[in-house]
Each structure stands twice: as structure tokens, then as C-alpha cells.
Short mmCIF file of C-alpha atoms and ligand atoms in Angstrom, two decimals:
data_model
loop_
_atom_site.label_atom_id
_atom_site.label_comp_id
_atom_site.label_asym_id
_atom_site.label_seq_id
_atom_site.Cartn_x
_atom_site.Cartn_y
_atom_site.Cartn_z
CA MET V 1 126.39 49.85 -8.53
CA LYS V 2 127.80 50.72 -5.11
CA ASN V 3 131.07 52.59 -4.81
CA VAL V 4 133.72 50.43 -3.17
CA ILE V 5 136.53 51.25 -0.77
CA LEU V 6 139.03 48.41 -0.44
CA ILE V 7 141.09 48.23 2.74
CA ALA V 8 143.77 45.57 3.12
CA PRO V 9 147.27 44.66 4.22
CA PRO V 10 149.97 44.80 1.53
CA ALA V 11 149.58 42.20 -1.23
CA ALA V 12 146.08 41.10 -0.21
CA GLY V 13 144.91 41.50 -3.81
CA LYS V 14 143.35 44.97 -3.86
CA GLY V 15 144.66 45.69 -7.35
CA THR V 16 143.73 42.27 -8.71
CA GLN V 17 140.16 42.48 -7.40
CA ALA V 18 139.81 46.08 -8.56
CA GLU V 19 140.80 45.03 -12.08
CA ILE V 20 138.07 42.37 -12.09
CA LEU V 21 135.45 44.93 -11.02
CA VAL V 22 136.65 47.33 -13.71
CA ASN V 23 136.36 44.64 -16.41
CA ASP V 24 133.07 43.14 -15.25
CA PHE V 25 131.16 46.23 -14.13
CA GLY V 26 132.93 49.26 -15.61
CA TYR V 27 134.11 50.71 -12.32
CA GLU V 28 136.67 53.53 -12.30
CA HIS V 29 139.79 52.28 -10.50
CA ILE V 30 141.31 54.78 -8.09
CA SER V 31 144.62 53.35 -6.86
CA MET V 32 146.52 55.75 -4.61
CA GLY V 33 149.63 53.59 -5.00
CA ASP V 34 149.38 53.92 -8.80
CA LEU V 35 148.72 57.68 -8.60
CA LEU V 36 151.83 58.07 -6.43
CA ARG V 37 153.90 55.84 -8.73
CA GLU V 38 152.85 58.09 -11.64
CA VAL V 39 154.24 61.15 -9.86
CA MET V 40 157.33 59.08 -9.01
CA ALA V 41 157.88 58.12 -12.65
CA SER V 42 157.84 61.78 -13.71
CA GLY V 43 161.35 62.00 -12.25
CA SER V 44 160.66 65.36 -10.54
CA ALA V 45 162.10 66.26 -7.13
CA LEU V 46 158.72 65.47 -5.60
CA GLY V 47 158.71 62.14 -7.43
CA GLN V 48 162.10 61.34 -5.93
CA GLU V 49 160.82 62.18 -2.43
CA ILE V 50 157.85 59.90 -2.96
CA LYS V 51 160.09 57.09 -4.19
CA THR V 52 162.19 57.26 -1.03
CA LEU V 53 159.06 56.95 1.13
CA ILE V 54 157.44 54.19 -0.94
CA ASP V 55 160.63 52.12 -1.15
CA ALA V 56 160.95 52.30 2.63
CA GLY V 57 157.30 51.24 3.04
CA LYS V 58 156.33 54.56 4.63
CA LEU V 59 153.22 56.66 4.05
CA VAL V 60 153.26 59.74 1.86
CA ASP V 61 151.96 62.94 3.55
CA ASP V 62 148.29 63.82 3.50
CA GLU V 63 149.11 67.18 1.89
CA LEU V 64 149.99 65.23 -1.21
CA THR V 65 147.49 62.36 -1.19
CA PHE V 66 144.44 64.55 -0.39
CA PRO V 67 144.62 66.64 -3.60
CA LEU V 68 145.39 63.49 -5.63
CA ILE V 69 142.26 61.70 -4.42
CA LYS V 70 140.06 64.78 -4.79
CA ASN V 71 141.26 65.47 -8.34
CA LYS V 72 140.72 61.88 -9.34
CA LEU V 73 137.19 61.81 -7.91
CA GLN V 74 136.38 65.01 -9.78
CA THR V 75 137.75 63.61 -13.05
CA ILE V 76 135.55 60.52 -12.98
CA GLN V 77 132.43 62.71 -12.72
CA GLY V 78 130.16 60.55 -10.61
CA LYS V 79 130.92 57.20 -12.27
CA PRO V 80 131.06 54.31 -9.78
CA PHE V 81 134.57 54.00 -8.36
CA ILE V 82 136.67 51.53 -6.48
CA SER V 83 139.27 53.04 -4.18
CA ASP V 84 142.29 50.81 -3.65
CA GLY V 85 144.81 52.00 -1.05
CA PHE V 86 142.97 55.05 0.27
CA PRO V 87 142.25 55.53 3.17
CA ARG V 88 145.19 54.00 5.01
CA THR V 89 144.75 56.05 8.22
CA LEU V 90 141.81 57.33 10.27
CA ASN V 91 142.66 60.86 9.22
CA GLN V 92 142.45 59.82 5.56
CA ALA V 93 139.11 58.08 6.24
CA GLN V 94 137.71 61.25 7.82
CA HIS V 95 138.96 63.37 4.94
CA PHE V 96 137.56 60.93 2.38
CA GLU V 97 134.16 61.20 4.06
CA THR V 98 134.32 64.99 3.76
CA ILE V 99 135.18 64.89 0.05
CA LEU V 100 132.48 62.31 -0.66
CA LYS V 101 129.92 64.52 1.10
CA GLU V 102 131.03 67.53 -0.94
CA LEU V 103 130.48 65.49 -4.09
CA ASN V 104 127.13 64.16 -2.80
CA ILE V 105 128.31 60.55 -2.75
CA THR V 106 126.72 58.55 0.07
CA ASP V 107 126.31 55.10 -1.47
CA TYR V 108 129.47 53.14 -0.79
CA VAL V 109 130.66 50.00 0.92
CA VAL V 110 133.99 49.37 2.62
CA ILE V 111 135.47 45.93 2.13
CA LEU V 112 138.30 44.67 4.31
CA LEU V 113 140.34 42.01 2.52
CA ASN V 114 141.41 39.93 5.48
CA LEU V 115 144.77 38.14 5.33
CA SER V 116 147.34 36.94 7.88
CA GLU V 117 150.81 38.44 8.00
CA GLU V 118 152.40 35.13 6.91
CA ALA V 119 150.17 34.86 3.85
CA ALA V 120 150.77 38.52 2.96
CA LEU V 121 154.54 38.03 3.13
CA LYS V 122 154.37 34.96 0.89
CA ARG V 123 152.40 36.96 -1.68
CA ILE V 124 154.86 39.85 -1.54
CA SER V 125 157.75 37.53 -2.29
CA GLY V 126 155.99 36.09 -5.35
CA ARG V 127 154.64 39.34 -6.79
CA LEU V 128 155.83 40.64 -10.18
CA ILE V 129 154.45 43.70 -11.92
CA CYS V 130 154.42 45.22 -15.38
CA SER V 131 154.78 48.93 -16.07
CA CYS V 132 151.34 48.73 -17.77
CA GLY V 133 149.90 48.21 -14.29
CA LYS V 134 149.15 44.48 -14.41
CA SER V 135 150.27 42.43 -11.44
CA TYR V 136 151.23 38.73 -11.25
CA ASN V 137 152.16 36.14 -8.63
CA ILE V 138 154.48 33.26 -9.39
CA TYR V 139 153.18 31.25 -6.37
CA ASN V 140 149.59 31.32 -7.61
CA ASP V 141 148.72 29.25 -10.71
CA ASN V 142 145.87 31.63 -11.55
CA LEU V 143 148.10 34.69 -11.36
CA LYS V 144 151.23 33.39 -13.11
CA PRO V 145 152.17 34.96 -16.44
CA LYS V 146 151.64 32.58 -19.40
CA GLN V 147 155.27 33.04 -20.39
CA GLU V 148 157.76 33.35 -17.54
CA GLY V 149 158.76 36.94 -16.85
CA ILE V 150 156.58 38.44 -19.62
CA CYS V 151 153.33 40.41 -19.32
CA ASP V 152 150.33 38.56 -20.88
CA LYS V 153 148.68 41.84 -21.70
CA CYS V 154 151.44 43.90 -23.33
CA GLY V 155 154.52 41.66 -23.72
CA GLN V 156 156.89 43.76 -21.61
CA ALA V 157 159.33 42.26 -19.10
CA LEU V 158 157.97 41.81 -15.56
CA VAL V 159 159.84 43.25 -12.59
CA LYS V 160 159.67 43.16 -8.80
CA ARG V 161 158.40 46.30 -7.11
CA ASP V 162 161.29 48.07 -5.36
CA ASP V 163 159.23 48.07 -2.16
CA ASP V 164 158.52 44.32 -2.28
CA ASN V 165 161.37 43.36 0.04
CA LEU V 166 161.29 42.09 3.63
CA THR V 167 162.24 45.38 5.34
CA SER V 168 159.69 47.44 3.44
CA PHE V 169 157.03 44.75 3.90
CA GLN V 170 157.54 44.75 7.67
CA GLN V 171 157.23 48.53 7.76
CA ARG V 172 154.08 48.48 5.62
CA TYR V 173 152.51 45.70 7.67
CA GLU V 174 153.25 47.53 10.92
CA ILE V 175 151.66 50.73 9.58
CA PHE V 176 148.65 48.67 8.51
CA GLN V 177 148.27 47.11 11.98
CA THR V 178 148.64 50.45 13.77
CA ASN V 179 145.98 52.12 11.65
CA ILE V 180 143.46 49.44 10.82
CA GLU V 181 141.30 49.28 13.99
CA PRO V 182 140.38 53.00 14.10
CA ILE V 183 139.53 52.86 10.38
CA LEU V 184 137.33 49.79 10.85
CA ASP V 185 135.58 51.42 13.84
CA PHE V 186 134.94 54.54 11.78
CA TYR V 187 133.18 52.53 9.06
CA ARG V 188 131.47 50.14 11.48
CA GLN V 189 129.82 53.15 13.15
CA ARG V 190 128.51 54.15 9.72
CA ASN V 191 127.33 50.64 8.98
CA LYS V 192 129.53 50.45 5.88
CA LEU V 193 131.95 47.64 6.74
CA GLN V 194 132.11 44.18 5.18
CA ILE V 195 134.90 41.65 5.70
CA VAL V 196 136.06 39.20 3.04
CA ASP V 197 138.53 36.44 3.79
CA VAL V 198 141.15 36.44 1.02
CA ASP V 199 143.09 33.28 1.81
CA ARG V 200 141.11 31.77 -1.11
CA SER V 201 141.24 31.74 -4.90
CA VAL V 202 140.94 34.98 -6.88
CA ALA V 203 137.61 33.79 -8.35
CA GLU V 204 136.12 32.92 -4.94
CA ILE V 205 137.12 36.30 -3.54
CA ALA V 206 135.67 38.08 -6.57
CA GLY V 207 132.42 36.11 -6.06
CA SER V 208 132.13 37.33 -2.46
CA ILE V 209 132.83 40.92 -3.48
CA LYS V 210 130.26 40.79 -6.27
CA GLU V 211 127.62 39.57 -3.81
CA ILE V 212 128.36 42.51 -1.54
CA ILE V 213 128.28 45.20 -4.22
CA THR V 214 125.10 43.96 -5.87
CA HIS V 215 123.26 43.52 -2.55
CA ASP V 216 120.90 46.37 -1.56
O1 C5P N 1 148.56 50.28 -2.41
P1 C5P N 1 149.99 50.08 -2.83
O2 C5P N 1 150.63 48.90 -2.18
O3 C5P N 1 150.17 50.10 -4.31
O4 C5P N 1 150.76 51.38 -2.28
C1 C5P N 1 152.15 51.48 -2.43
C2 C5P N 1 152.74 52.52 -1.51
O5 C5P N 1 152.20 53.81 -1.78
C3 C5P N 1 152.48 52.31 -0.02
O6 C5P N 1 153.30 51.32 0.55
C4 C5P N 1 152.81 53.71 0.50
O7 C5P N 1 154.20 53.93 0.54
C5 C5P N 1 152.21 54.59 -0.59
N1 C5P N 1 150.83 55.00 -0.23
C6 C5P N 1 150.65 56.01 0.70
N2 C5P N 1 149.39 56.40 1.09
C7 C5P N 1 148.31 55.81 0.58
C8 C5P N 1 148.45 54.75 -0.38
C9 C5P N 1 149.74 54.38 -0.77
O8 C5P N 1 151.65 56.57 1.19
N3 C5P N 1 147.08 56.18 0.97
MG1 MG N 2 147.99 48.21 -5.52
#
């Protein structure tokens, strides 16, 4: 199974698609957002700094994300992975390439989940999450919780992410737009890039992704 790097604007469904790949194929899910939220939840001074950046929709420094991604890749010991939320800049893409080389990983595909700004904003406003990591969307019948406001998986109350507001969304989307072309060029040059249109159902998107990862 090919390693997968998911690149996408906010709320394009990286986490949702990653979860499907984990369940169906046993991938290791590497979510930089989740790794950062774990540090945030520890309540340390660093966690507080991260929270301020995340809530404002800004990017956390490379000095912090680089060791997080490297550690995580070392922990999974060569199992196939899906990276969700890293890289988000050209510099991160270049660094990722270096780490992958060090670990002798060359077989990967980069999938851009393509979504318009309007559609992304609509998804942000309907998104609810659980502290167990599961994510829902009240505007999508396939992603609604069975019982309003309650997690299907663990029964806890669902909440909005603190960064799922208009100001933070606009900041995140702007950062995405500024960085995306150089990242895509980087992977195009390496013949690694695939584009999947995500203004479709979760199952259709998953079908397209499965075709890509099982194709030689
Ligand atoms: O991917 P996700 O939307 O969960 O990421 C949440 C936040 O984590 C981002 O908006 C950003 O503040 C931070 N992040 C980052 N650098 C990354 C990935 C996420 O700063 N490579
Ligand atoms: Mg995510």
C-alpha cells in the first residue's frame, strides 16, 4: 500500500478520509493538527502558545512541527502512513522529503483534495468534533451524528473547534492559497501529485482515493 500525503484547504475532509483509510487498509494516521492539539491539551506554556496560534488560524513554527513529524514517523516503524495536514508550506514539503529519504521511504502519493472557498466555509460552519478525535458535519446527512450533539463512537458531547470561526477560517484559507502552488509544483516535478475533487459524497471521494492508492 502506498503512503499517502493529503493536502487540502481547511475542512476539505482530510481527517474523514484518513479515518476511512485507517479502517479499511490499516494505515497509520499522522495528523499534524491532532499532534499539535495533543500538546495544546497538556496545558503547558508551549501548549498555550500553540493554542493562540491555532485559534487565530496561523501556522505553528517549523522548529516545533519538524520534530513532531519525525518522531511520529519513527514510532510507526515503516507501516504505511497517511499524513494529514503536513506539509502546509514548501519548506515543510522539502523537509518532509529529507526525512522520508533518511527513513528510506520513496513510495508515496500526494493527493490534493480540491474544494472551493465557499464550499470550505460552509463545511467549517457545520463541523462539530469530539475529544475522541471523531469529526461530524451537521450539513451533511452522511456525517451527522445519530443523536444530535452526541458522538456516535464514544457518547461524549460534541463541540465546535475554537478555530472554526470566520476570522480564523479566512486566515487559514489565505495561508493555504499563498502556499499551495509551490507545494503542488514540488510534487508535480517528482511525479507524485494526484487531484481529487471533493465537492462530492464521502463515499465517492473515498472511492477515488482508493483507486489512486491501489494503482501501481
Ligand atoms: O489540519 P488541521 O485543520 O487539524 O490543523 C489545525 C491547525 O493546526 C492549523 O490551522 C494550524 O494552526 C495548525 N497546523 C500547523 N502546521 C501544520 C498543520 C497544522 O500550524 N503543518
Ligand atoms: Mg484534521
